[in-house]
Tab-separated table of C-alpha atoms in Angstrom:
chain	number	residue	atom	x	y	z
F	29	MET	CA	61.225	63.497	93.796
F	30	PRO	CA	64.089	64.491	96.133
F	31	SER	CA	64.309	62.807	99.485
F	32	PRO	CA	63.523	65.017	102.488
F	33	ARG	CA	66.450	66.451	104.377
F	34	PRO	CA	67.102	65.188	107.877
F	35	HIS	CA	66.403	67.749	110.586
F	36	PRO	CA	69.490	69.453	111.993
F	37	SER	CA	70.557	68.474	115.479
F	38	ARG	CA	70.109	70.867	118.373
F	39	ALA	CA	73.871	71.490	118.496
F	40	GLN	CA	73.966	72.394	114.798
F	41	ARG	CA	71.058	74.795	115.178
F	42	LEU	CA	72.607	76.442	118.239
F	43	LEU	CA	75.946	76.842	116.469
F	44	VAL	CA	74.393	78.504	113.425
F	45	TYR	CA	72.164	80.725	115.580
F	46	ALA	CA	75.180	81.755	117.660
F	47	LEU	CA	77.167	82.614	114.529
F	48	LEU	CA	74.265	84.671	113.170
F	49	LEU	CA	73.878	86.467	116.507
F	50	ILE	CA	77.595	87.256	116.701
F	51	LEU	CA	77.512	88.576	113.153
F	52	ALA	CA	74.536	90.821	113.941
F	53	VAL	CA	76.154	92.192	117.104
F	54	VAL	CA	79.449	92.908	115.351
F	55	GLY	CA	77.639	94.626	112.484
F	56	LEU	CA	75.609	96.828	114.822
F	57	TRP	CA	78.528	97.658	117.125
F	58	VAL	CA	79.793	100.585	115.042
F	59	PRO	CA	82.438	101.876	117.514
F	60	LEU	CA	84.273	98.594	116.903
F	61	TYR	CA	85.083	99.531	113.319
F	62	ASN	CA	84.599	103.308	113.234
F	63	ARG	CA	88.192	104.151	112.352
F	64	THR	CA	90.376	104.634	109.300
F	65	THR	CA	93.424	102.523	110.153
F	66	PRO	CA	94.588	99.974	109.175
F	67	SER	CA	93.924	100.526	105.513
F	68	VAL	CA	94.137	97.825	102.851
F	69	LEU	CA	95.136	98.951	99.358
F	70	GLY	CA	94.274	102.502	100.394
F	71	ILE	CA	90.771	101.538	101.544
F	72	PRO	CA	90.066	102.679	105.118
F	73	PHE	CA	89.273	100.040	107.728
F	74	PHE	CA	85.651	101.232	108.054
F	75	TYR	CA	84.871	100.292	104.451
F	76	TRP	CA	86.832	97.074	104.003
F	77	PHE	CA	85.562	95.724	107.329
F	78	GLN	CA	81.963	96.256	106.181
F	79	ILE	CA	82.725	94.475	102.912
F	80	LEU	CA	84.275	91.626	104.906
F	81	LEU	CA	81.116	91.464	107.050
F	82	ILE	CA	79.017	91.091	103.901
F	83	VAL	CA	81.144	88.162	102.718
F	84	VAL	CA	81.084	86.497	106.147
F	85	ALA	CA	77.306	87.035	106.405
F	86	ALA	CA	76.824	85.350	103.025
F	87	LEU	CA	78.933	82.383	104.132
F	88	ILE	CA	77.088	81.996	107.428
F	89	THR	CA	73.714	82.354	105.705
F	90	GLY	CA	74.786	79.668	103.231
F	91	LEU	CA	75.807	77.469	106.138
F	92	ALA	CA	72.404	77.975	107.754
F	93	TYR	CA	70.748	76.988	104.485
F	94	ARG	CA	72.898	73.865	104.131
F	95	VAL	CA	72.162	72.848	107.724
F	96	GLY	CA	68.482	73.185	106.939
F	97	LEU	CA	67.301	76.011	109.156
């Protein structure tokens, strides 16, 4: 039987919540990334930025899981 995880500190919870909030705001703020330049390997900024957001969201969600939220 695995031992129970310790509860995250208030500072850890606030940090993860802040990161999740920032990620949500950036993802919903379309004028920020509604453009075609700069392109990476011929992929317009609009598309590769969204793919980057997916990767960052997965990392932050994994962090939230590891912290124990």
